[in-house]
Each structure stands twice: as C-alpha cells, then as structure tokens.
Amino acid sequence: MKKYDVVGVGNALVDIEFKVSDKFFEDNQVEKGLMTLVDEERQNSLMSVINTEQAKKQCGGSAANTVIAVSQFGGKSYYCCKVANDELGHFYLQDLADSGVDNNLQVDKLQDGITGKCLVMVTDDSERTMNTFLGITQNFSVAEVNEAAIKDSKYLFIEGYLVTSPNGKEAMMHAKKIAEEAGTKVALTFSDPAMVKYFKNAFEDVIGPSVDLLFANEEEALLFTGKETLAEAREEMKKAAKHFVITQGKNGAMIFDGDTFIDIEPYKTVAVDSNGAGDMFAGAFMYGITNGHSYASSGKLASMASSRIVSQFGPRLKWHEAKEILTRLNP
C-alpha cells in the first residue's frame, strides 16, 4: 500500500482576491479581463493601494488546486513546491496543511525572497482580472522534488506551467524518472494552450515515449497533435499517453481508458468563472481512479465537481461541497 494517492509538482502562488471598481483599473493602468505577468515592482505598487487585510487569500497554483481537490474528496496528497521565508510563504504552508496536503515545505528551511502571488481583481460585472508575479517559484528545481514521496505514491502529477524555465523542465523530467523507476504512474497536464503553442518541443521531451495519463483541453489537444479535428487528435494522442482526458467545456469531456473512448456528459450550471475548472476536473478524476472508481465514474465525478467550480468565484470547493458531490455520485 502506498502512502499517497497523488504527489503533485508545480508552482506555488498565493491568490489574493479583492473587489475593485473600473476606476481602479483606470487609475492604476491595469488591463481589465486579462492575466498579466508582472514584475515585483509593479505588483508591490498595486499591493500598496489595496487593503490586503480585507482581501480573500488562499494558496493556489494549478497543481496545488488539483492536489487540494484530491484531499477534499478524501484522498491523500502531497505537494512539491517553493515559497519564500516571508509572511505569504508561511501563510501558504499553513493553508496547505489546513487543506490536508502534506508537502516539502519546512518553516526553518525557507529561503529569503518573495513568495509568488496572483492579484485577482473582481469587478461588479463578475469579471476577473489577474496580475501575477511568480517570485521564488520561478526558481522551482530538482531540489524541491521529494523522491521518497513520489516513490510512495500511486501517481505523480506534473504541472505544465513548469516547462517555461530550464530548471522547471529539468525538475519535471527528474520527477518523472523517479516515478517510472519506482513504478509510480505519471500524469501530466498541459495547463494552458499558450504552453503547448510555445513549448511543444519541451513537452515532447518531458513526455518521452509516453505518460500514463495526460490532461488537455480541446485547444491544447489540437495544438499538440497538429491535427484539425478532435477525432484525428484523439487518435494521435494515443502515441503520447496510455490514457488521457480531453475536457470540452460546456460539452463535457472525452476519456480514453486505454481501450475505448468514454463521453462524459456536462452538468448544467450557470458559469460565472472558468478559472480552476480544469484543475478541479483533474483532481476529482485522479481521486476517483486512485480510490476504486472506474474511468467512467471518475469522469462523472470530475464533471460534477468542475461544473460546481465554474458557478462560483475561486478554484476551490468548500469541504462540505466535496462531500455533497460524492454523495450525489454514490447516493
């Protein structure tokens, strides 16, 4: 028996969400409705004009959202990440612990620097605008990869955003090698169409002969395979992954279980924010397949969970909501 269901490797960002007016954007020259990478000076400038005490804070990052979801559904997860020895770094560590996620962070060994953070600005029209400073997480490397945890896990889950830096890519390949030698299955998410568009060759290096499980949305699947139709793309993806999931937004998802394709129906919802839906789908699905559910049942659970996420702000469920979704799946 392995200790963990899923060990994730990825970025650590503290999400700081607060409400603003359109005038805030005008006064501070922020482009509304976009996710913009900013430097430390720019983010500090924005932080100086908001009341962070009133802001909603929680630990984030794509793979972090996924392993937290695994934990909320009742699985056991671990996260390899990097934060700094500052107030937000300590907050991140505590929030992971409160979420039931074991991790590599130790208070007395955190390095000096700035913990990555994402300023999430919400206007009255429910639109989200994000300014992100990666901070110390851009230095994520093999040093943050916990070999023992990966060996003691059913799955390793790799965040695609790491592919943008040489040290991040090296960490991805290092973690995958550890997993393969230990008999731990490897899952990879592309994370974002831009990652596939600009770093396709790097993804091919990380994937190597194949991975056990690959997560992509429709656009990412088409970009990675170079095909024009989903029917062609899904056949091509068999060369890169033994199993895969292609999420299709309001049209549900498509799963390849190694033998056949399974169509997952969407659940009706009023979408207000799609941020984090893919992370939640991956987390719920991986909880399912590591805890006795079939691919079809896990896909249904993931569809339920992601439909709940898009109906609210923020990429995380409340604990009671996760339990309610499990009850709906297994009444």
GROMACS .gro file of C-alpha atoms in nm:
model
  331
    1MET     CA    1   0.000   0.000   0.000
    2LYS     CA    2   0.133   0.339  -0.098
    3LYS     CA    3   0.101   0.633   0.142
    4TYR     CA    4  -0.021   0.887  -0.116
    5ASP     CA    5  -0.275   0.879  -0.394
    6VAL     CA    6  -0.121   1.175  -0.577
    7VAL     CA    7   0.202   1.372  -0.543
    8GLY     CA    8   0.199   1.698  -0.736
    9VAL     CA    9   0.487   1.914  -0.856
   10GLY     CA   10   0.416   2.272  -0.959
   11ASN     CA   11   0.407   2.642  -0.886
   12ALA     CA   12   0.309   2.793  -0.554
   13LEU     CA   13   0.115   3.118  -0.577
   14VAL     CA   14  -0.089   3.291  -0.310
   15ASP     CA   15  -0.415   3.410  -0.467
   16ILE     CA   16  -0.521   3.746  -0.324
   17GLU     CA   17  -0.875   3.824  -0.435
   18PHE     CA   18  -1.040   4.161  -0.381
   19LYS     CA   19  -1.315   4.371  -0.531
   20VAL     CA   20  -1.238   4.681  -0.734
   21SER     CA   21  -1.416   4.936  -0.949
   22ASP     CA   22  -1.343   5.007  -1.313
   23LYS     CA   23  -1.191   5.334  -1.192
   24PHE     CA   24  -0.924   5.129  -1.008
   25PHE     CA   25  -0.808   4.995  -1.344
   26GLU     CA   26  -0.802   5.343  -1.495
   27ASP     CA   27  -0.614   5.493  -1.201
   28ASN     CA   28  -0.356   5.211  -1.193
   29GLN     CA   29  -0.330   5.137  -1.568
   30VAL     CA   30  -0.443   4.775  -1.541
   31GLU     CA   31  -0.579   4.595  -1.847
   32LYS     CA   32  -0.919   4.459  -1.750
   33GLY     CA   33  -1.011   4.094  -1.807
   34LEU     CA   34  -0.659   3.962  -1.869
   35MET     CA   35  -0.398   3.759  -1.682
   36THR     CA   36  -0.078   3.962  -1.696
   37LEU     CA   37   0.265   3.855  -1.569
   38VAL     CA   38   0.420   4.147  -1.382
   39ASP     CA   39   0.749   4.214  -1.207
   40GLU     CA   40   0.797   4.264  -0.834
   41GLU     CA   41   0.800   4.644  -0.852
   42ARG     CA   42   0.472   4.656  -1.041
   43GLN     CA   43   0.298   4.414  -0.809
   44ASN     CA   44   0.425   4.594  -0.499
   45SER     CA   45   0.290   4.916  -0.645
   46LEU     CA   46  -0.056   4.760  -0.681
   47MET     CA   47  -0.036   4.599  -0.337
   48SER     CA   48   0.033   4.939  -0.183
   49VAL     CA   49  -0.303   5.077  -0.295
   50ILE     CA   50  -0.527   4.788  -0.188
   51ASN     CA   51  -0.639   4.683   0.157
   52THR     CA   52  -0.494   4.333   0.171
   53GLU     CA   53  -0.643   4.280   0.518
   54GLN     CA   54  -0.988   4.277   0.356
   55ALA     CA   55  -0.878   4.057   0.065
   56LYS     CA   56  -0.953   3.686   0.041
   57LYS     CA   57  -0.631   3.484   0.042
   58GLN     CA   58  -0.567   3.118  -0.034
   59CYS     CA   59  -0.284   2.907  -0.165
   60GLY     CA   60  -0.301   2.840  -0.537
   61GLY     CA   61  -0.112   2.739  -0.846
   62SER     CA   62  -0.257   2.492  -1.096
   63ALA     CA   63  -0.124   2.167  -0.950
   64ALA     CA   64  -0.187   2.292  -0.596
   65ASN     CA   65  -0.556   2.331  -0.679
   66THR     CA   66  -0.555   1.974  -0.811
   67VAL     CA   67  -0.392   1.808  -0.509
   68ILE     CA   68  -0.614   2.008  -0.272
   69ALA     CA   69  -0.916   1.871  -0.462
   70VAL     CA   70  -0.782   1.516  -0.417
   71SER     CA   71  -0.761   1.581  -0.042
   72GLN     CA   72  -1.108   1.735  -0.018
   73PHE     CA   73  -1.269   1.430  -0.176
   74GLY     CA   74  -1.097   1.210   0.080
   75GLY     CA   75  -0.771   1.115  -0.090
   76LYS     CA   76  -0.417   1.156   0.041
   77SER     CA   77  -0.198   1.403  -0.145
   78TYR     CA   78   0.143   1.569  -0.128
   79TYR     CA   79   0.278   1.884  -0.296
   80CYS     CA   80   0.632   1.969  -0.402
   81CYS     CA   81   0.664   2.347  -0.437
   82LYS     CA   82   0.871   2.652  -0.344
   83VAL     CA   83   0.778   2.953  -0.131
   84ALA     CA   84   0.991   3.216   0.041
   85ASN     CA   85   1.054   3.290   0.408
   86ASP     CA   86   0.803   3.574   0.420
   87GLU     CA   87   0.452   3.630   0.553
   88LEU     CA   88   0.279   3.485   0.245
   89GLY     CA   89   0.516   3.189   0.237
   90HIS     CA   90   0.418   3.100   0.593
   91PHE     CA   91   0.053   3.153   0.502
   92TYR     CA   92   0.089   2.917   0.205
   93LEU     CA   93   0.242   2.644   0.420
   94GLN     CA   94  -0.038   2.672   0.676
   95ASP     CA   95  -0.312   2.673   0.410
   96LEU     CA   96  -0.171   2.355   0.255
   97ALA     CA   97  -0.168   2.193   0.599
   98ASP     CA   98  -0.526   2.306   0.667
   99SER     CA   99  -0.622   2.153   0.331
  100GLY     CA  100  -0.480   1.817   0.439
  101VAL     CA  101  -0.195   1.824   0.188
  102ASP     CA  102   0.149   1.706   0.302
  103ASN     CA  103   0.437   1.898   0.145
  104ASN     CA  104   0.811   1.960   0.124
  105LEU     CA  105   0.798   2.300   0.297
  106GLN     CA  106   0.974   2.345   0.631
  107VAL     CA  107   0.948   2.680   0.811
  108ASP     CA  108   1.309   2.679   0.930
  109LYS     CA  109   1.446   2.600   0.582
  110LEU     CA  110   1.256   2.851   0.369
  111GLN     CA  111   1.484   3.074   0.161
  112ASP     CA  112   1.483   3.453   0.155
  113GLY     CA  113   1.288   3.602  -0.132
  114ILE     CA  114   0.933   3.684  -0.236
  115THR     CA  115   0.656   3.423  -0.243
  116GLY     CA  116   0.473   3.421  -0.575
  117LYS     CA  117   0.131   3.579  -0.573
  118CYS     CA  118  -0.158   3.644  -0.802
  119LEU     CA  119  -0.367   3.957  -0.751
  120VAL     CA  120  -0.722   3.866  -0.851
  121MET     CA  121  -0.931   4.179  -0.908
  122VAL     CA  122  -1.307   4.127  -0.930
  123THR     CA  123  -1.542   4.395  -1.066
  124ASP     CA  124  -1.918   4.427  -1.018
  125ASP     CA  125  -1.978   4.261  -1.357
  126SER     CA  126  -1.814   3.944  -1.212
  127GLU     CA  127  -1.515   3.972  -1.445
  128ARG     CA  128  -1.177   3.871  -1.309
  129THR     CA  129  -0.850   4.047  -1.387
  130MET     CA  130  -0.523   3.891  -1.272
  131ASN     CA  131  -0.172   4.027  -1.225
  132THR     CA  132   0.080   3.756  -1.137
  133PHE     CA  133   0.433   3.781  -1.001
  134LEU     CA  134   0.597   3.437  -0.994
  135GLY     CA  135   0.852   3.532  -0.731
  136ILE     CA  136   1.060   3.249  -0.588
  137THR     CA  137   0.850   2.978  -0.757
  138GLN     CA  138   1.022   3.063  -1.087
  139ASN     CA  139   1.330   2.900  -0.928
  140PHE     CA  140   1.149   2.568  -0.867
  141SER     CA  141   1.407   2.296  -0.934
  142VAL     CA  142   1.504   1.936  -0.863
  143ALA     CA  143   1.587   2.048  -0.507
  144GLU     CA  144   1.215   2.079  -0.431
  145VAL     CA  145   1.129   1.733  -0.569
  146ASN     CA  146   1.072   1.484  -0.286
  147GLU     CA  147   1.194   1.148  -0.413
  148ALA     CA  148   1.058   0.949  -0.118
  149ALA     CA  149   0.708   1.093  -0.154
  150ILE     CA  150   0.696   1.015  -0.527
  151LYS     CA  151   0.809   0.658  -0.466
  152ASP     CA  152   0.536   0.620  -0.204
  153SER     CA  153   0.255   0.747  -0.428
  154LYS     CA  154   0.017   0.587  -0.677
  155TYR     CA  155   0.051   0.883  -0.916
  156LEU     CA  156   0.285   1.172  -0.985
  157PHE     CA  157   0.101   1.477  -1.122
  158ILE     CA  158   0.314   1.727  -1.320
  159GLU     CA  159   0.204   2.085  -1.387
  160GLY     CA  160   0.268   2.202  -1.743
  161TYR     CA  161   0.348   2.561  -1.644
  162LEU     CA  162   0.688   2.442  -1.517
  163VAL     CA  163   0.801   2.384  -1.875
  164THR     CA  164   0.874   2.755  -1.930
  165SER     CA  165   1.209   2.754  -1.745
  166PRO     CA  166   1.513   2.526  -1.788
  167ASN     CA  167   1.518   2.446  -1.414
  168GLY     CA  168   1.145   2.376  -1.416
  169LYS     CA  169   1.171   2.143  -1.714
  170GLU     CA  170   1.464   1.964  -1.551
  171ALA     CA  171   1.255   1.916  -1.236
  172MET     CA  172   0.967   1.774  -1.441
  173MET     CA  173   1.193   1.518  -1.611
  174HIS     CA  174   1.370   1.435  -1.285
  175ALA     CA  175   1.040   1.369  -1.106
  176LYS     CA  176   0.912   1.158  -1.397
  177LYS     CA  177   1.229   0.945  -1.394
  178ILE     CA  178   1.195   0.882  -1.019
  179ALA     CA  179   0.831   0.781  -1.066
  180GLU     CA  180   0.898   0.545  -1.356
  181GLU     CA  181   1.181   0.369  -1.172
  182ALA     CA  182   0.959   0.328  -0.864
  183GLY     CA  183   0.652   0.201  -1.050
  184THR     CA  184   0.459   0.521  -0.973
  185LYS     CA  185   0.227   0.621  -1.259
  186VAL     CA  186   0.283   0.958  -1.424
  187ALA     CA  187   0.014   1.214  -1.507
  188LEU     CA  188   0.080   1.542  -1.688
  189THR     CA  189  -0.141   1.842  -1.756
  190PHE     CA  190  -0.065   2.086  -2.038
  191SER     CA  191  -0.204   2.367  -1.815
  192ASP     CA  192  -0.265   2.626  -2.088
  193PRO     CA  193  -0.284   2.644  -2.470
  194ALA     CA  194  -0.002   2.901  -2.470
  195MET     CA  195   0.225   2.646  -2.303
  196VAL     CA  196   0.161   2.396  -2.584
  197LYS     CA  197   0.191   2.660  -2.855
  198TYR     CA  198   0.531   2.790  -2.743
  199PHE     CA  199   0.683   2.491  -2.562
  200LYS     CA  200   0.565   2.190  -2.765
  201ASN     CA  201   0.916   2.052  -2.812
  202ALA     CA  202   0.984   2.078  -2.440
  203PHE     CA  203   0.663   1.887  -2.365
  204GLU     CA  204   0.771   1.616  -2.608
  205ASP     CA  205   1.100   1.589  -2.416
  206VAL     CA  206   0.915   1.556  -2.084
  207ILE     CA  207   0.662   1.304  -2.216
  208GLY     CA  208   0.931   1.089  -2.380
  209PRO     CA  209   0.790   0.757  -2.504
  210SER     CA  210   0.464   0.823  -2.315
  211VAL     CA  211   0.294   0.911  -1.988
  212ASP     CA  212   0.028   0.707  -1.809
  213LEU     CA  213  -0.229   0.988  -1.806
  214LEU     CA  214  -0.249   1.317  -1.994
  215PHE     CA  215  -0.491   1.604  -1.932
  216ALA     CA  216  -0.567   1.851  -2.212
  217ASN     CA  217  -0.848   2.075  -2.320
  218GLU     CA  218  -0.970   2.069  -2.679
  219GLU     CA  219  -0.747   2.353  -2.797
  220GLU     CA  220  -0.438   2.202  -2.633
  221ALA     CA  221  -0.506   1.861  -2.788
  222LEU     CA  222  -0.529   2.014  -3.136
  223LEU     CA  223  -0.216   2.224  -3.086
  224PHE     CA  224  -0.008   1.936  -2.951
  225THR     CA  225  -0.106   1.688  -3.221
  226GLY     CA  226  -0.112   1.938  -3.507
  227LYS     CA  227  -0.447   1.799  -3.619
  228GLU     CA  228  -0.752   1.994  -3.733
  229THR     CA  229  -1.025   1.777  -3.584
  230LEU     CA  230  -1.072   1.625  -3.241
  231ALA     CA  231  -1.129   1.283  -3.398
  232GLU     CA  232  -0.782   1.299  -3.554
  233ALA     CA  233  -0.624   1.450  -3.245
  234ARG     CA  234  -0.750   1.181  -3.009
  235GLU     CA  235  -0.603   0.907  -3.225
  236GLU     CA  236  -0.269   1.089  -3.236
  237MET     CA  237  -0.269   1.135  -2.858
  238LYS     CA  238  -0.259   0.758  -2.814
  239LYS     CA  239   0.109   0.784  -2.913
  240ALA     CA  240   0.185   1.016  -2.620
  241ALA     CA  241  -0.030   0.872  -2.341
  242LYS     CA  242  -0.166   0.534  -2.236
  243HIS     CA  243  -0.477   0.709  -2.104
  244PHE     CA  244  -0.595   1.066  -2.149
  245VAL     CA  245  -0.869   1.316  -2.079
  246ILE     CA  246  -0.978   1.591  -2.319
  247THR     CA  247  -1.202   1.844  -2.147
  248GLN     CA  248  -1.452   2.022  -2.371
  249GLY     CA  249  -1.601   2.295  -2.152
  250LYS     CA  250  -1.979   2.309  -2.178
  251ASN     CA  251  -1.971   1.993  -2.391
  252GLY     CA  252  -1.831   1.778  -2.113
  253ALA     CA  253  -1.522   1.565  -2.167
  254MET     CA  254  -1.379   1.269  -2.355
  255ILE     CA  255  -1.176   0.998  -2.181
  256PHE     CA  256  -0.957   0.729  -2.333
  257ASP     CA  257  -0.929   0.445  -2.081
  258GLY     CA  258  -0.665   0.252  -2.274
  259ASP     CA  259  -0.917   0.058  -2.481
  260THR     CA  260  -1.221   0.271  -2.560
  261PHE     CA  261  -1.338   0.631  -2.564
  262ILE     CA  262  -1.586   0.739  -2.299
  263ASP     CA  263  -1.801   1.050  -2.344
  264ILE     CA  264  -1.865   1.238  -2.019
  265GLU     CA  265  -2.181   1.445  -2.014
  266PRO     CA  266  -2.167   1.801  -1.879
  267TYR     CA  267  -2.377   1.912  -1.583
  268LYS     CA  268  -2.595   2.216  -1.633
  269THR     CA  269  -2.469   2.520  -1.450
  270VAL     CA  270  -2.460   2.897  -1.473
  271ALA     CA  271  -2.095   2.974  -1.542
  272VAL     CA  272  -1.951   3.284  -1.379
  273ASP     CA  273  -1.580   3.195  -1.371
  274SER     CA  274  -1.398   2.917  -1.556
  275ASN     CA  275  -1.072   2.971  -1.367
  276GLY     CA  276  -0.967   2.648  -1.196
  277ALA     CA  277  -1.221   2.423  -1.371
  278GLY     CA  278  -0.951   2.216  -1.538
  279ASP     CA  279  -0.755   2.186  -1.213
  280MET     CA  280  -1.068   2.065  -1.033
  281PHE     CA  281  -1.153   1.817  -1.311
  282ALA     CA  282  -0.804   1.667  -1.282
  283GLY     CA  283  -0.819   1.650  -0.903
  284ALA     CA  284  -1.161   1.486  -0.885
  285PHE     CA  285  -1.073   1.245  -1.166
  286MET     CA  286  -0.745   1.141  -1.004
  287TYR     CA  287  -0.916   1.095  -0.669
  288GLY     CA  288  -1.160   0.863  -0.844
  289ILE     CA  289  -0.913   0.642  -1.029
  290THR     CA  290  -0.691   0.606  -0.721
  291ASN     CA  291  -0.982   0.515  -0.494
  292GLY     CA  292  -1.158   0.232  -0.671
  293HIS     CA  293  -1.374   0.421  -0.922
  294SER     CA  294  -1.385   0.332  -1.291
  295TYR     CA  295  -1.273   0.581  -1.555
  296ALA     CA  296  -1.638   0.649  -1.639
  297SER     CA  297  -1.737   0.704  -1.275
  298SER     CA  298  -1.429   0.921  -1.215
  299GLY     CA  299  -1.518   1.128  -1.521
  300LYS     CA  300  -1.871   1.176  -1.391
  301LEU     CA  301  -1.737   1.289  -1.053
  302ALA     CA  302  -1.495   1.529  -1.223
  303SER     CA  303  -1.771   1.673  -1.440
  304MET     CA  304  -1.991   1.733  -1.135
  305ALA     CA  305  -1.707   1.900  -0.948
  306SER     CA  306  -1.591   2.126  -1.231
  307SER     CA  307  -1.950   2.236  -1.301
  308ARG     CA  308  -1.972   2.348  -0.938
  309ILE     CA  309  -1.642   2.536  -0.966
  310VAL     CA  310  -1.744   2.740  -1.273
  311SER     CA  311  -2.061   2.852  -1.094
  312GLN     CA  312  -1.861   3.037  -0.827
  313PHE     CA  313  -1.555   3.255  -0.786
  314GLY     CA  314  -1.234   3.079  -0.689
  315PRO     CA  315  -1.081   2.743  -0.786
  316ARG     CA  316  -1.162   2.554  -0.466
  317LEU     CA  317  -1.467   2.381  -0.321
  318LYS     CA  318  -1.568   2.401   0.041
  319TRP     CA  319  -1.523   2.073   0.227
  320HIS     CA  320  -1.898   2.012   0.262
  321GLU     CA  321  -1.945   2.073  -0.114
  322ALA     CA  322  -1.697   1.796  -0.197
  323LYS     CA  323  -1.885   1.559   0.033
  324GLU     CA  324  -2.218   1.658  -0.127
  325ILE     CA  325  -2.082   1.581  -0.475
  326LEU     CA  326  -1.957   1.239  -0.360
  327THR     CA  327  -2.299   1.169  -0.212
  328ARG     CA  328  -2.464   1.259  -0.544
  329LEU     CA  329  -2.230   1.017  -0.721
  330ASN     CA  330  -2.290   0.738  -0.470
  331PRO     CA  331  -2.637   0.803  -0.317
   0.00000   0.00000   0.00000
